[in-house]
Amino acid sequence: MQTIILAVALVSSIAWTNAAQGPLLLPAQESLAKIQRHGYVPFKRHIPSNLNLRGGGKGNVLITGGAGYIGTHCAVTLQEAGYTVMILDNFSNSCKKSIERVGEITGKSIEKVFDVDIRDKAALDKVFKENKVDAVIHCAGLKAVGESVREPIAYYENNFVGALNLIKAMSAAGCKKIVFSSSATVYGNPAKVPITEDFPLQCTNPYGRTKFFIEEMLRDVANADPEWKVINLRYFNPVGAHSSGKIGEDPSGIPNNLMPYVTKVAIGKLEKLTVFGDDYDTPDGTGVRDYIHVMDLAKGHVAAVDKLFSIEGEVVYNLGTGHGYSVLDMVKAMKEASGREVPYVIGPRRSGDVPTCYADAAKAKQELHWEAKLGVKEMCQDAWNWQCKNPNGYREEAELAGAKK
């Protein structure tokens, strides 16, 4: 009589090899009677798909736009969580030095970096054909609201067409797990706050519409093909930097986002801040936003990638703190963090902006087991630390001098 010994592993299953049949898996929850009757249960049916049995780690994650602000912070948190990170970027608004800094923080360099534009379908196909990619975080794209109003065609071409090319390349390679960096701009001007994921979507600018159309495309793809697993992350307003000061937000030219502009004014790189409108229906008349520390946001991406391996179809999550702060609140907080004055003037409202926008992130807390931990004080302290340690961003003084010649 054959003796069967059961061992319960942390993954609630055990594996062994049958000489005739190859690798097999015995789930701990299977009854002994069923096992004796059938002999075994096929290994493939029960192994958790986020386990990389080929040599450690959780799997290979490709970050598009991985040299940028969000991408680099995601790369750090993914590496620290045990994933192998690959980066794809065209470096139009970023540089390779940011990727080197990720390696300095984690102690592990990113070996695969692809200098590719997501509008180049052939180049994308080559990346997926030649590399094993288990999941994608799609961060690449243009992201300035005001610029999108002035140059809508560029935004539709870069953001929407680029995403379409990416989905095609992924599908052809059999890689069907994606976390998409969407935005709270898809909600437009909400009737009330805080905003939950089931709020009506009513974009007020081309940037927001590109995010909305990409979400809809991914939703349709997931509905048509059950192998696709999609998580759309609607982030609110990322600010701050890694506490080491090695990576942070480094916009090309004049910043479009509030906090890098504020830090450049505080350090003396820019003369004054222009506040776009002080006649909104808010406590101090300036726009109110849900500012979230970029490291909290990055950890939300790790939670989303983990979740990809257990969901069905497409899921949406807000990533925010659930608290709204005005432009002048943030100016005051940066003044306290830096000990510097932040001169400002009031300008006209900016086209496409909404008065108030902040999240209800309860769904992410419940299903992703994630919530923002860091407050405005830490956001400003880390943003200031990055600015002081990198007054010219990732560019060295020698590079800047050379560029002026």
Tab-separated table of C-alpha atoms in Angstrom, residues 6-402:
chain	number	residue	atom	x	y	z
A	6	LEU	CA	1.360	15.560	3.333
A	7	ALA	CA	3.342	18.700	4.136
A	8	VAL	CA	1.751	22.110	4.310
A	9	ALA	CA	3.873	24.897	2.851
A	10	LEU	CA	3.335	28.622	3.278
A	11	VAL	CA	1.650	28.702	-0.106
A	12	SER	CA	-0.829	26.092	1.171
A	13	SER	CA	0.419	23.502	-1.281
A	14	ILE	CA	3.329	21.138	-1.907
A	15	ALA	CA	5.068	20.020	-5.074
A	16	TRP	CA	6.737	16.780	-6.005
A	17	THR	CA	7.835	14.995	-9.168
A	18	ASN	CA	6.351	11.904	-10.755
A	19	ALA	CA	8.850	10.268	-13.097
A	20	ALA	CA	6.222	9.574	-15.728
A	21	GLN	CA	4.157	12.743	-15.460
A	22	GLY	CA	6.694	15.459	-14.521
A	23	PRO	CA	6.159	18.096	-11.795
A	24	LEU	CA	2.919	17.801	-9.850
A	25	LEU	CA	1.283	19.761	-7.022
A	26	LEU	CA	-0.659	18.468	-4.041
A	27	PRO	CA	-2.916	21.218	-2.551
A	28	ALA	CA	-3.156	21.050	1.218
A	29	GLN	CA	-6.891	21.608	1.137
A	30	GLU	CA	-7.531	18.468	-0.964
A	31	SER	CA	-8.919	15.613	1.089
A	32	LEU	CA	-6.812	12.465	1.501
A	33	ALA	CA	-9.666	10.408	0.027
A	34	LYS	CA	-9.644	12.482	-3.171
A	35	ILE	CA	-5.879	12.217	-3.481
A	36	GLN	CA	-5.963	8.445	-2.987
A	37	ARG	CA	-8.739	8.172	-5.558
A	38	HIS	CA	-7.141	10.330	-8.246
A	39	GLY	CA	-3.467	10.062	-7.330
A	40	TYR	CA	-2.593	13.731	-7.772
A	41	VAL	CA	-3.820	17.123	-8.891
A	42	PRO	CA	-2.051	18.827	-11.837
A	43	PHE	CA	0.601	21.289	-10.700
A	44	LYS	CA	-0.327	23.988	-13.174
A	45	ARG	CA	-3.824	24.497	-11.838
A	46	HIS	CA	-2.826	25.484	-8.336
A	47	ILE	CA	0.541	27.227	-8.315
A	48	PRO	CA	0.220	30.935	-7.450
A	49	SER	CA	1.026	32.702	-10.719
A	50	ASN	CA	3.102	35.432	-9.092
A	51	LEU	CA	5.739	32.950	-7.957
A	52	ASN	CA	8.806	32.906	-10.174
A	53	LEU	CA	10.142	29.354	-9.888
A	54	ARG	CA	12.988	29.968	-12.296
A	55	GLY	CA	15.266	31.520	-9.736
A	56	GLY	CA	13.869	33.686	-6.983
A	57	GLY	CA	11.925	36.917	-6.929
A	58	LYS	CA	8.269	37.573	-7.598
A	59	GLY	CA	8.538	38.147	-11.335
A	60	ASN	CA	9.597	40.631	-13.996
A	61	VAL	CA	7.833	44.002	-14.098
A	62	LEU	CA	8.372	46.464	-16.954
A	63	ILE	CA	7.804	50.127	-16.084
A	64	THR	CA	7.109	52.380	-19.063
A	65	GLY	CA	8.260	55.905	-18.308
A	66	GLY	CA	10.400	54.272	-15.646
A	67	ALA	CA	13.052	56.992	-15.631
A	68	GLY	CA	10.510	59.625	-14.658
A	69	TYR	CA	9.261	60.897	-11.322
A	70	ILE	CA	6.654	58.230	-10.577
A	71	GLY	CA	8.530	55.483	-12.414
A	72	THR	CA	11.759	55.756	-10.425
A	73	HIS	CA	9.971	55.658	-7.086
A	74	CYS	CA	7.961	52.646	-8.254
A	75	ALA	CA	11.214	50.975	-9.318
A	76	VAL	CA	12.634	51.403	-5.808
A	77	THR	CA	9.587	49.967	-4.052
A	78	LEU	CA	9.222	47.089	-6.525
A	79	GLN	CA	12.860	46.076	-6.092
A	80	GLU	CA	12.518	46.268	-2.330
A	81	ALA	CA	9.429	44.042	-2.593
A	82	GLY	CA	11.357	41.359	-4.494
A	83	TYR	CA	10.377	42.066	-8.101
A	84	THR	CA	12.863	42.267	-10.969
A	85	VAL	CA	12.442	45.656	-12.627
A	86	MET	CA	12.929	46.573	-16.280
A	87	ILE	CA	12.565	50.148	-17.523
A	88	LEU	CA	11.383	51.491	-20.869
A	89	ASP	CA	11.642	55.226	-21.553
A	90	ASN	CA	12.400	57.566	-24.449
A	91	PHE	CA	14.144	60.008	-22.060
A	92	SER	CA	12.389	63.019	-23.582
A	93	ASN	CA	11.586	64.379	-20.110
A	94	SER	CA	13.991	62.296	-18.021
A	95	CYS	CA	17.562	61.006	-17.945
A	96	LYS	CA	19.413	57.768	-17.311
A	97	LYS	CA	21.035	59.154	-14.177
A	98	SER	CA	17.732	58.737	-12.340
A	99	ILE	CA	17.903	54.990	-13.022
A	100	GLU	CA	21.457	54.856	-11.667
A	101	ARG	CA	20.190	56.551	-8.500
A	102	VAL	CA	17.555	53.832	-8.068
A	103	GLY	CA	20.387	51.300	-7.975
A	104	GLU	CA	22.238	53.390	-5.392
A	105	ILE	CA	19.175	53.357	-3.129
A	106	THR	CA	18.356	49.656	-3.419
A	107	GLY	CA	21.881	48.297	-3.861
A	108	LYS	CA	20.756	46.531	-7.023
A	109	SER	CA	21.204	48.074	-10.454
A	110	ILE	CA	18.490	47.801	-13.080
A	111	GLU	CA	20.061	45.658	-15.763
A	112	LYS	CA	17.508	46.046	-18.541
A	113	VAL	CA	16.809	49.593	-19.696
A	114	PHE	CA	15.187	50.121	-23.096
A	115	ASP	CA	15.510	53.479	-24.875
A	116	VAL	CA	12.180	53.177	-26.681
A	117	ASP	CA	9.303	55.519	-27.515
A	118	ILE	CA	5.895	53.920	-26.931
A	119	ARG	CA	4.757	55.366	-30.257
A	120	ASP	CA	7.269	53.022	-31.943
A	121	LYS	CA	5.257	49.813	-32.284
A	122	ALA	CA	8.088	47.799	-33.871
A	123	ALA	CA	10.487	48.678	-31.051
A	124	LEU	CA	7.880	47.714	-28.446
A	125	ASP	CA	7.289	44.378	-30.167
A	126	LYS	CA	11.029	43.688	-30.066
A	127	VAL	CA	11.222	44.380	-26.314
A	128	PHE	CA	8.385	41.982	-25.507
A	129	LYS	CA	9.578	39.339	-27.944
A	130	GLU	CA	13.105	39.242	-26.525
A	131	ASN	CA	12.298	39.579	-22.807
A	132	LYS	CA	10.081	37.721	-20.342
A	133	VAL	CA	7.692	40.310	-18.918
A	134	ASP	CA	5.178	39.155	-16.300
A	135	ALA	CA	3.427	42.495	-15.751
A	136	VAL	CA	3.589	46.119	-16.871
A	137	ILE	CA	3.205	49.389	-14.990
A	138	HIS	CA	2.330	51.981	-17.624
A	139	CYS	CA	3.525	55.422	-16.499
A	140	ALA	CA	4.778	56.826	-19.821
A	141	GLY	CA	2.981	59.840	-21.242
A	142	LEU	CA	2.606	63.601	-21.232
A	143	LYS	CA	0.965	64.984	-18.106
A	144	ALA	CA	0.525	68.779	-18.028
A	145	VAL	CA	-3.101	69.954	-17.975
A	146	GLY	CA	-2.405	73.428	-19.372
A	147	GLU	CA	-0.145	72.119	-22.121
A	148	SER	CA	-2.779	69.559	-23.110
A	149	VAL	CA	-5.270	72.376	-23.699
A	150	ARG	CA	-2.773	74.128	-25.991
A	151	GLU	CA	-1.498	70.968	-27.727
A	152	PRO	CA	-4.253	68.331	-27.664
A	153	ILE	CA	-3.001	66.405	-30.712
A	154	ALA	CA	0.378	65.786	-29.068
A	155	TYR	CA	-1.409	64.401	-25.997
A	156	TYR	CA	-3.659	62.064	-27.955
A	157	GLU	CA	-0.715	60.824	-30.015
A	158	ASN	CA	1.654	60.279	-27.090
A	159	ASN	CA	-0.798	59.066	-24.491
A	160	PHE	CA	-3.573	57.260	-26.331
A	161	VAL	CA	-1.767	55.976	-29.430
A	162	GLY	CA	1.222	55.020	-27.270
A	163	ALA	CA	-1.027	53.022	-24.930
A	164	LEU	CA	-2.689	51.305	-27.889
A	165	ASN	CA	0.724	50.264	-29.229
A	166	LEU	CA	1.692	48.964	-25.795
A	167	ILE	CA	-1.463	46.872	-25.433
A	168	LYS	CA	-0.948	45.379	-28.897
A	169	ALA	CA	2.673	44.477	-28.123
A	170	MET	CA	1.726	42.966	-24.766
A	171	SER	CA	-1.093	40.938	-26.271
A	172	ALA	CA	1.121	39.559	-29.044
A	173	ALA	CA	3.660	38.441	-26.435
A	174	GLY	CA	1.061	36.891	-24.126
A	175	CYS	CA	1.738	39.437	-21.360
A	176	LYS	CA	-1.732	40.391	-20.163
A	177	LYS	CA	-1.278	42.010	-16.756
A	178	ILE	CA	-1.097	45.789	-16.510
A	179	VAL	CA	-1.303	48.530	-13.893
A	180	PHE	CA	-2.192	51.803	-15.602
A	181	SER	CA	-1.240	55.172	-14.156
A	182	SER	CA	-4.522	56.983	-14.595
A	183	SER	CA	-5.499	60.223	-12.912
A	184	ALA	CA	-8.111	61.915	-10.764
A	185	THR	CA	-8.568	64.347	-13.659
A	186	VAL	CA	-11.010	61.813	-15.155
A	187	TYR	CA	-13.542	62.948	-12.521
A	188	GLY	CA	-13.545	66.518	-13.813
A	189	ASN	CA	-15.354	68.944	-11.523
A	190	PRO	CA	-17.059	66.625	-9.012
A	191	ALA	CA	-20.453	67.526	-7.569
A	192	LYS	CA	-19.145	66.696	-4.103
A	193	VAL	CA	-16.081	65.406	-2.281
A	194	PRO	CA	-14.518	63.064	-1.285
A	195	ILE	CA	-14.533	61.237	-4.615
A	196	THR	CA	-15.240	57.515	-4.813
A	197	GLU	CA	-14.426	55.287	-7.774
A	198	ASP	CA	-18.059	55.129	-8.899
A	199	PHE	CA	-18.366	58.903	-9.392
A	200	PRO	CA	-19.391	60.079	-12.892
A	201	LEU	CA	-16.424	60.677	-15.202
A	202	GLN	CA	-16.523	64.118	-16.804
A	203	CYS	CA	-13.074	65.191	-17.952
A	204	THR	CA	-12.509	68.923	-18.409
A	205	ASN	CA	-9.246	68.853	-20.386
A	206	PRO	CA	-7.482	66.794	-23.094
A	207	TYR	CA	-5.002	65.290	-20.619
A	208	GLY	CA	-7.853	63.882	-18.531
A	209	ARG	CA	-9.633	62.634	-21.641
A	210	THR	CA	-6.558	60.679	-22.755
A	211	LYS	CA	-6.546	58.945	-19.372
A	212	PHE	CA	-10.276	58.251	-19.632
A	213	PHE	CA	-9.991	56.803	-23.139
A	214	ILE	CA	-7.089	54.557	-22.116
A	215	GLU	CA	-9.089	53.291	-19.122
A	216	GLU	CA	-12.034	52.546	-21.419
A	217	MET	CA	-9.802	50.760	-23.915
A	218	LEU	CA	-8.285	48.586	-21.186
A	219	ARG	CA	-11.750	47.856	-19.793
A	220	ASP	CA	-12.942	46.737	-23.232
A	221	VAL	CA	-9.846	44.577	-23.735
A	222	ALA	CA	-10.370	42.879	-20.355
A	223	ASN	CA	-14.052	42.284	-21.120
A	224	ALA	CA	-13.197	40.726	-24.480
A	225	ASP	CA	-10.355	38.513	-23.229
A	226	PRO	CA	-10.601	37.014	-19.707
A	227	GLU	CA	-6.834	36.442	-19.641
A	228	TRP	CA	-6.297	40.192	-19.272
A	229	LYS	CA	-5.914	41.527	-15.718
A	230	VAL	CA	-6.128	45.321	-15.488
A	231	ILE	CA	-5.854	47.738	-12.569
A	232	ASN	CA	-6.464	51.419	-13.273
A	233	LEU	CA	-4.957	53.585	-10.534
A	234	ARG	CA	-6.457	57.052	-10.352
A	235	TYR	CA	-3.879	59.090	-8.532
A	236	PHE	CA	-4.443	62.443	-7.073
A	237	ASN	CA	-1.455	64.836	-6.717
A	238	PRO	CA	1.942	63.189	-6.111
A	239	VAL	CA	4.538	65.335	-4.340
A	240	GLY	CA	7.690	64.839	-2.280
A	241	ALA	CA	10.692	62.641	-2.989
A	242	HIS	CA	12.564	59.631	-1.668
A	243	SER	CA	13.891	60.399	1.817
A	244	SER	CA	17.477	59.823	0.637
A	245	GLY	CA	17.244	62.838	-1.653
A	246	LYS	CA	18.646	60.738	-4.499
A	247	ILE	CA	15.490	60.728	-6.648
A	248	GLY	CA	12.713	63.272	-6.980
A	249	GLU	CA	10.700	65.373	-9.398
A	250	ASP	CA	12.945	66.977	-12.023
A	251	PRO	CA	10.813	68.760	-14.627
A	252	SER	CA	12.374	70.026	-17.838
A	253	GLY	CA	12.168	73.805	-18.065
A	254	ILE	CA	9.550	75.687	-16.061
A	255	PRO	CA	7.655	73.262	-13.784
A	256	ASN	CA	3.987	72.614	-14.565
A	257	ASN	CA	3.249	71.123	-11.139
A	258	LEU	CA	2.937	73.161	-7.964
A	259	MET	CA	5.523	71.715	-5.589
A	260	PRO	CA	8.636	71.653	-7.821
A	261	TYR	CA	7.817	75.262	-8.676
A	262	VAL	CA	7.473	76.136	-4.992
A	263	THR	CA	10.802	74.501	-4.085
A	264	LYS	CA	12.588	76.313	-6.922
A	265	VAL	CA	11.209	79.625	-5.672
A	266	ALA	CA	12.254	78.787	-2.104
A	267	ILE	CA	15.822	77.962	-3.160
A	268	GLY	CA	16.070	81.032	-5.404
A	269	LYS	CA	16.031	79.365	-8.824
A	270	LEU	CA	12.764	81.127	-9.697
A	271	GLU	CA	11.700	84.605	-8.596
A	272	LYS	CA	8.116	83.989	-7.526
A	273	LEU	CA	5.199	81.590	-7.751
A	274	THR	CA	2.091	82.394	-9.763
A	275	VAL	CA	-1.052	81.111	-8.060
A	276	PHE	CA	-3.667	80.435	-10.723
A	277	GLY	CA	-6.834	81.942	-9.312
A	278	ASP	CA	-7.902	83.009	-5.816
A	279	ASP	CA	-11.635	83.267	-6.481
A	280	TYR	CA	-12.624	79.605	-6.235
A	281	ASP	CA	-15.313	78.520	-3.778
A	282	THR	CA	-12.727	77.235	-1.293
A	283	PRO	CA	-11.685	78.434	2.196
A	284	ASP	CA	-8.913	80.730	0.894
A	285	GLY	CA	-10.039	81.033	-2.727
A	286	THR	CA	-7.241	78.882	-4.164
A	287	GLY	CA	-7.605	75.410	-5.638
A	288	VAL	CA	-7.799	72.455	-3.243
A	289	ARG	CA	-6.118	69.160	-4.073
A	290	ASP	CA	-5.335	65.808	-2.476
A	291	TYR	CA	-1.531	65.823	-2.255
A	292	ILE	CA	-0.018	62.367	-1.752
A	293	HIS	CA	3.602	61.536	-0.968
A	294	VAL	CA	5.203	59.868	-3.972
A	295	MET	CA	6.538	57.028	-1.805
A	296	ASP	CA	3.021	56.237	-0.585
A	297	LEU	CA	1.931	56.272	-4.214
A	298	ALA	CA	4.780	53.955	-5.218
A	299	LYS	CA	3.821	51.488	-2.494
A	300	GLY	CA	0.301	51.588	-3.887
A	301	HIS	CA	1.716	50.370	-7.197
A	302	VAL	CA	3.408	47.426	-5.496
A	303	ALA	CA	0.107	46.535	-3.838
A	304	ALA	CA	-1.603	46.773	-7.230
A	305	VAL	CA	0.958	44.535	-8.949
A	306	ASP	CA	0.534	41.989	-6.152
A	307	LYS	CA	-3.238	42.176	-6.664
A	308	LEU	CA	-2.977	41.607	-10.435
A	309	PHE	CA	-2.375	37.916	-9.859
A	310	SER	CA	-5.704	37.357	-8.088
A	311	ILE	CA	-8.240	39.636	-9.796
A	312	GLU	CA	-10.601	38.968	-12.670
A	313	GLY	CA	-10.955	41.526	-15.448
A	314	GLU	CA	-10.512	45.229	-14.648
A	315	VAL	CA	-10.551	47.057	-11.303
A	316	VAL	CA	-10.224	50.766	-10.446
A	317	TYR	CA	-8.685	52.258	-7.301
A	318	ASN	CA	-8.212	55.818	-6.069
A	319	LEU	CA	-4.804	56.535	-4.551
A	320	GLY	CA	-4.982	59.583	-2.325
A	321	THR	CA	-4.912	60.654	1.310
A	322	GLY	CA	-8.564	61.645	1.598
A	323	HIS	CA	-7.619	65.180	2.669
A	324	GLY	CA	-7.675	68.381	0.632
A	325	TYR	CA	-5.123	71.195	0.912
A	326	SER	CA	-5.166	74.520	-0.894
A	327	VAL	CA	-2.319	76.014	-2.900
A	328	LEU	CA	-1.664	78.505	-0.110
A	329	ASP	CA	-1.708	75.692	2.477
A	330	MET	CA	1.128	74.036	0.558
A	331	VAL	CA	3.054	77.296	0.222
A	332	LYS	CA	2.842	77.756	3.994
A	333	ALA	CA	3.930	74.151	4.625
A	334	MET	CA	6.961	74.563	2.348
A	335	LYS	CA	7.887	77.803	4.095
A	336	GLU	CA	7.899	75.917	7.406
A	337	ALA	CA	9.888	72.972	5.991
A	338	SER	CA	12.524	75.120	4.294
A	339	GLY	CA	12.724	78.131	6.564
A	340	ARG	CA	12.551	80.234	3.386
A	341	GLU	CA	10.049	82.726	2.068
A	342	VAL	CA	8.029	81.718	-0.987
A	343	PRO	CA	6.977	84.932	-2.773
A	344	TYR	CA	3.839	84.581	-4.878
A	345	VAL	CA	1.457	86.591	-7.028
A	346	ILE	CA	-2.135	85.847	-7.978
A	347	GLY	CA	-2.792	85.149	-11.648
A	348	PRO	CA	-5.890	84.230	-13.643
A	349	ARG	CA	-7.445	80.787	-13.403
A	350	ARG	CA	-5.787	78.136	-15.543
A	351	SER	CA	-7.935	76.545	-18.243
A	352	GLY	CA	-8.997	73.009	-17.331
A	353	ASP	CA	-8.483	73.349	-13.563
A	354	VAL	CA	-11.242	72.472	-11.079
A	355	PRO	CA	-11.845	74.103	-7.658
A	356	THR	CA	-11.680	71.082	-5.330
A	357	CYS	CA	-10.609	67.485	-5.738
A	358	TYR	CA	-9.746	64.915	-3.085
A	359	ALA	CA	-10.141	61.176	-2.738
A	360	ASP	CA	-12.053	58.577	-0.867
A	361	ALA	CA	-9.430	55.803	-0.877
A	362	ALA	CA	-11.377	53.318	1.279
A	363	LYS	CA	-11.572	50.778	-1.542
A	364	ALA	CA	-7.772	50.643	-1.872
A	365	LYS	CA	-7.455	50.240	1.889
A	366	GLN	CA	-9.938	47.377	1.948
A	367	GLU	CA	-8.845	45.475	-1.169
A	368	LEU	CA	-5.178	46.407	-1.649
A	369	HIS	CA	-4.445	46.703	2.087
A	370	TRP	CA	-2.850	50.055	1.278
A	371	GLU	CA	-3.244	53.536	2.684
A	372	ALA	CA	-1.197	56.722	2.619
A	373	LYS	CA	0.952	57.115	5.726
A	374	LEU	CA	2.893	60.336	5.149
A	375	GLY	CA	1.507	63.831	5.705
A	376	VAL	CA	2.076	67.265	4.204
A	377	LYS	CA	4.991	67.893	6.574
A	378	GLU	CA	6.917	64.869	5.260
A	379	MET	CA	5.958	65.715	1.677
A	380	CYS	CA	7.478	69.177	1.972
A	381	GLN	CA	10.524	68.073	3.972
A	382	ASP	CA	11.410	65.403	1.411
A	383	ALA	CA	10.750	67.713	-1.549
A	384	TRP	CA	13.020	70.330	0.039
A	385	ASN	CA	15.710	67.757	0.813
A	386	TRP	CA	15.693	66.673	-2.859
A	387	GLN	CA	15.860	70.284	-4.055
A	388	CYS	CA	18.761	71.171	-1.743
A	389	LYS	CA	20.792	68.091	-2.660
A	390	ASN	CA	20.016	68.454	-6.366
A	391	PRO	CA	19.617	72.170	-7.143
A	392	ASN	CA	19.875	71.407	-10.865
A	393	GLY	CA	17.971	68.143	-10.734
A	394	TYR	CA	19.905	65.224	-12.175
A	395	ARG	CA	22.098	67.514	-14.252
A	396	GLU	CA	25.522	68.466	-12.999
A	397	GLU	CA	26.874	72.013	-13.132
A	398	ALA	CA	29.392	70.888	-15.776
A	399	GLU	CA	26.584	69.606	-17.996
A	400	LEU	CA	24.678	72.864	-17.663
A	401	ALA	CA	27.788	74.896	-18.481
A	402	GLY	CA	28.420	72.734	-21.536
